[in-house]
Amino acid sequence: MIAAVLGAALVVYAALYGQAAWTFAQAEPRYQEVVRGKLGTVVEMDALTQALRASPVQGDLSRAALVQMMSAQELGLSSMRAVMRLTLARRDLRRGLSALPADAFGWMRLAVAETRLNAMDSAAKALALALQVAPKEPKLAAMQFDLAIVLWPHLDPRAKSTLERRLAWAKTRPDLKQVVEGNSAVAIRERLAAERSGP
């Protein structure tokens, strides 16, 4: 009798695990499509978000948040539905970052979400952490410089110093030449020079 009960429990567990594995396997290619800009309907985006949230992979909370943020942008950032999605994205990012505090992409996503929710001080702190966690991640440089301009009044001296080092590092990278010569990087250098020279 006990063997039969255990056997039945194992069958149920296997079925549930198999269903979950199938769901996550389906979510991955769909997520890659979303990252490339191929968004689906609101229902499809919500289904993908739920699948990523249920994933046992810790980093998938950050990916679920990105889907929510892209969905919010599609809805129009000022709409109530978009604000709700951004709020949920922020919650997912905070949970994910508590488990993976070295996730620079997660910190950048949180900085963007906080900015869109008009929480500028929180956004500045998230940007500062993204700069500290991965000072040599080339994929984030352009976004960090752009966001730094928006958040400049909210960045503390330490964050600005980290940003200056990030600019110096980016200047040594031929693949970031266009970023270093871009409007945001130029504006940051000008603001740093102006602050250094004083009133």
Coordinates of C-alpha atoms in Angstrom, one line a residue:
M1 CA 0.0 0.0 0.0
I2 CA 2.8 2.5 1.0
A3 CA 4.7 1.6 -2.2
A4 CA 1.6 2.3 -4.3
V5 CA 1.1 5.7 -2.6
L6 CA 4.8 6.6 -3.1
G7 CA 4.6 5.4 -6.7
A8 CA 1.5 7.5 -7.4
A9 CA 3.2 10.6 -5.7
L10 CA 6.3 10.1 -7.9
V11 CA 4.1 10.0 -11.0
V12 CA 2.3 13.2 -10.1
Y13 CA 5.6 14.9 -9.2
A14 CA 7.1 13.8 -12.6
A15 CA 4.1 15.1 -14.4
L16 CA 4.2 18.5 -12.6
Y17 CA 8.0 18.7 -13.2
G18 CA 7.6 17.8 -16.8
Q19 CA 4.9 20.4 -17.3
A20 CA 7.1 23.1 -15.6
A21 CA 10.2 22.1 -17.7
W22 CA 8.1 22.3 -20.9
T23 CA 6.8 25.8 -19.8
F24 CA 10.3 27.1 -19.2
A25 CA 11.5 25.6 -22.4
Q26 CA 8.8 27.4 -24.3
A27 CA 9.4 30.7 -22.4
E28 CA 13.1 31.0 -23.4
P29 CA 12.6 31.4 -27.2
R30 CA 9.7 33.7 -26.6
Y31 CA 11.8 35.8 -24.3
Q32 CA 14.5 36.1 -26.9
E33 CA 11.9 37.3 -29.4
V34 CA 10.7 40.0 -26.9
V35 CA 14.3 41.1 -26.3
R36 CA 14.7 41.5 -30.1
G37 CA 11.6 43.8 -30.1
K38 CA 9.0 41.3 -31.2
L39 CA 6.3 42.0 -28.6
G40 CA 3.1 40.0 -28.4
T41 CA -0.3 40.8 -27.1
V42 CA -0.8 41.8 -23.5
V43 CA -2.0 38.3 -22.7
E44 CA 1.1 36.7 -24.3
M45 CA 3.4 39.1 -22.5
D46 CA 1.7 38.4 -19.1
A47 CA 1.9 34.7 -19.7
L48 CA 5.6 35.0 -20.5
T49 CA 6.1 37.1 -17.3
Q50 CA 4.3 34.4 -15.2
A51 CA 6.5 31.6 -16.7
L52 CA 9.7 33.5 -16.0
R53 CA 8.5 34.4 -12.4
A54 CA 7.8 30.7 -11.8
S55 CA 11.2 29.6 -13.1
P56 CA 13.7 28.1 -10.6
V57 CA 16.5 30.2 -12.2
Q58 CA 17.1 33.2 -10.0
G59 CA 18.0 35.5 -12.8
D60 CA 14.6 35.0 -14.4
L61 CA 13.0 37.5 -12.1
S62 CA 15.0 40.2 -13.7
R63 CA 14.0 38.9 -17.1
A64 CA 10.3 38.8 -16.1
A65 CA 10.8 42.5 -15.0
L66 CA 12.2 43.4 -18.4
V67 CA 9.1 41.9 -20.1
Q68 CA 6.9 43.9 -17.9
M69 CA 8.9 47.1 -18.6
M70 CA 8.7 46.5 -22.4
S71 CA 5.0 45.8 -22.1
A72 CA 4.6 49.1 -20.1
Q73 CA 6.4 51.0 -22.8
E74 CA 4.1 49.5 -25.4
L75 CA 1.0 50.6 -23.4
G76 CA 2.3 54.1 -23.0
L77 CA 4.3 54.9 -19.8
S78 CA 1.7 57.4 -18.4
S79 CA -1.2 54.9 -18.4
M80 CA -2.3 53.3 -15.2
R81 CA -1.8 49.8 -16.7
A82 CA 1.8 50.8 -17.5
V83 CA 2.4 52.1 -14.0
M84 CA 1.1 48.9 -12.6
R85 CA 3.4 46.9 -14.8
L86 CA 6.4 49.1 -13.8
T87 CA 5.5 48.7 -10.1
L88 CA 5.5 44.9 -10.5
A89 CA 8.7 45.0 -12.5
R90 CA 10.3 47.0 -9.6
R91 CA 9.1 44.4 -7.1
D92 CA 10.5 41.5 -9.2
L93 CA 13.8 43.3 -9.6
R94 CA 14.2 44.0 -5.9
R95 CA 13.4 40.3 -5.1
G96 CA 15.8 39.1 -7.8
L97 CA 18.6 41.5 -6.7
S98 CA 18.3 40.4 -3.1
A99 CA 19.3 36.9 -4.3
L100 CA 21.8 38.1 -7.0
P101 CA 23.2 41.4 -5.8
A102 CA 26.0 41.2 -8.4
D103 CA 23.6 41.4 -11.3
A104 CA 24.6 44.6 -13.0
F105 CA 21.9 44.2 -15.7
G106 CA 19.3 43.8 -12.9
W107 CA 20.5 47.0 -11.2
M108 CA 20.3 48.9 -14.5
R109 CA 16.8 47.6 -15.1
L110 CA 15.8 48.8 -11.6
A111 CA 17.4 52.2 -12.3
V112 CA 15.3 52.5 -15.4
A113 CA 12.1 51.3 -13.7
E114 CA 12.6 53.7 -10.8
T115 CA 13.2 56.6 -13.2
R116 CA 10.0 55.8 -15.1
L117 CA 8.1 55.7 -11.8
N118 CA 9.7 59.1 -11.0
A119 CA 11.6 57.8 -8.0
M120 CA 14.8 59.6 -8.9
D121 CA 16.8 59.1 -5.7
S122 CA 16.1 55.3 -5.8
A123 CA 17.0 55.3 -9.5
A124 CA 20.3 57.1 -8.8
K125 CA 21.2 54.5 -6.1
A126 CA 20.5 51.7 -8.5
L127 CA 22.6 53.3 -11.2
A128 CA 25.5 53.8 -8.8
L129 CA 25.3 50.1 -7.8
A130 CA 25.2 49.0 -11.5
L131 CA 28.4 51.1 -12.1
Q132 CA 30.1 49.6 -9.1
V133 CA 29.1 46.0 -9.7
A134 CA 30.3 45.8 -13.3
P135 CA 32.7 48.6 -14.0
K136 CA 33.9 46.9 -17.2
E137 CA 30.7 45.7 -18.8
P138 CA 30.6 47.2 -22.3
K139 CA 27.0 46.4 -23.0
L140 CA 25.7 48.7 -20.3
A141 CA 27.9 51.8 -21.0
A142 CA 25.6 53.7 -23.4
M143 CA 22.6 53.2 -21.2
Q144 CA 24.5 54.2 -18.1
F145 CA 25.7 57.4 -19.6
D146 CA 22.3 58.3 -21.0
L147 CA 20.6 57.6 -17.6
A148 CA 23.4 59.5 -15.7
I149 CA 22.4 62.7 -17.6
V150 CA 18.7 62.3 -16.5
L151 CA 19.7 61.5 -12.9
W152 CA 22.6 63.9 -12.6
P153 CA 21.1 66.1 -9.8
H154 CA 20.4 62.9 -7.8
L155 CA 23.9 61.3 -8.1
D156 CA 26.2 61.7 -5.1
P157 CA 29.9 62.5 -5.4
R158 CA 30.9 58.8 -5.2
A159 CA 28.6 57.9 -8.0
K160 CA 30.0 60.7 -10.2
S161 CA 33.5 59.6 -9.4
T162 CA 32.6 56.0 -10.4
L163 CA 31.0 57.4 -13.6
E164 CA 34.2 59.3 -14.4
R165 CA 36.3 56.2 -14.1
R166 CA 33.8 54.4 -16.3
L167 CA 34.2 57.1 -19.0
A168 CA 38.0 56.8 -18.8
W169 CA 37.7 53.0 -19.2
A170 CA 35.3 53.3 -22.1
K171 CA 37.8 55.6 -23.8
T172 CA 40.3 52.7 -24.0
R173 CA 37.8 50.5 -25.8
P174 CA 37.7 50.8 -29.6
D175 CA 34.2 49.2 -29.7
L176 CA 32.9 52.0 -27.5
K177 CA 34.3 54.9 -29.6
Q178 CA 30.8 56.0 -30.7
V179 CA 29.5 55.8 -27.1
V180 CA 32.4 57.9 -25.7
E181 CA 31.9 60.5 -28.4
G182 CA 28.1 60.6 -28.0
N183 CA 26.1 63.4 -26.6
S184 CA 25.7 61.9 -23.1
A185 CA 29.3 61.1 -22.6
V186 CA 30.3 64.6 -23.8
A187 CA 27.7 66.2 -21.4
I188 CA 29.0 64.2 -18.5
R189 CA 32.6 65.3 -19.0
E190 CA 31.4 68.9 -19.3
R191 CA 29.4 68.6 -16.0
L192 CA 32.3 67.0 -14.2
A193 CA 34.6 69.7 -15.4
A194 CA 32.2 72.4 -14.4
E195 CA 31.7 71.0 -10.9
R196 CA 35.4 70.6 -10.5
S197 CA 36.0 74.3 -11.4
G198 CA 33.3 75.5 -9.0
P199 CA 31.0 78.5 -9.3

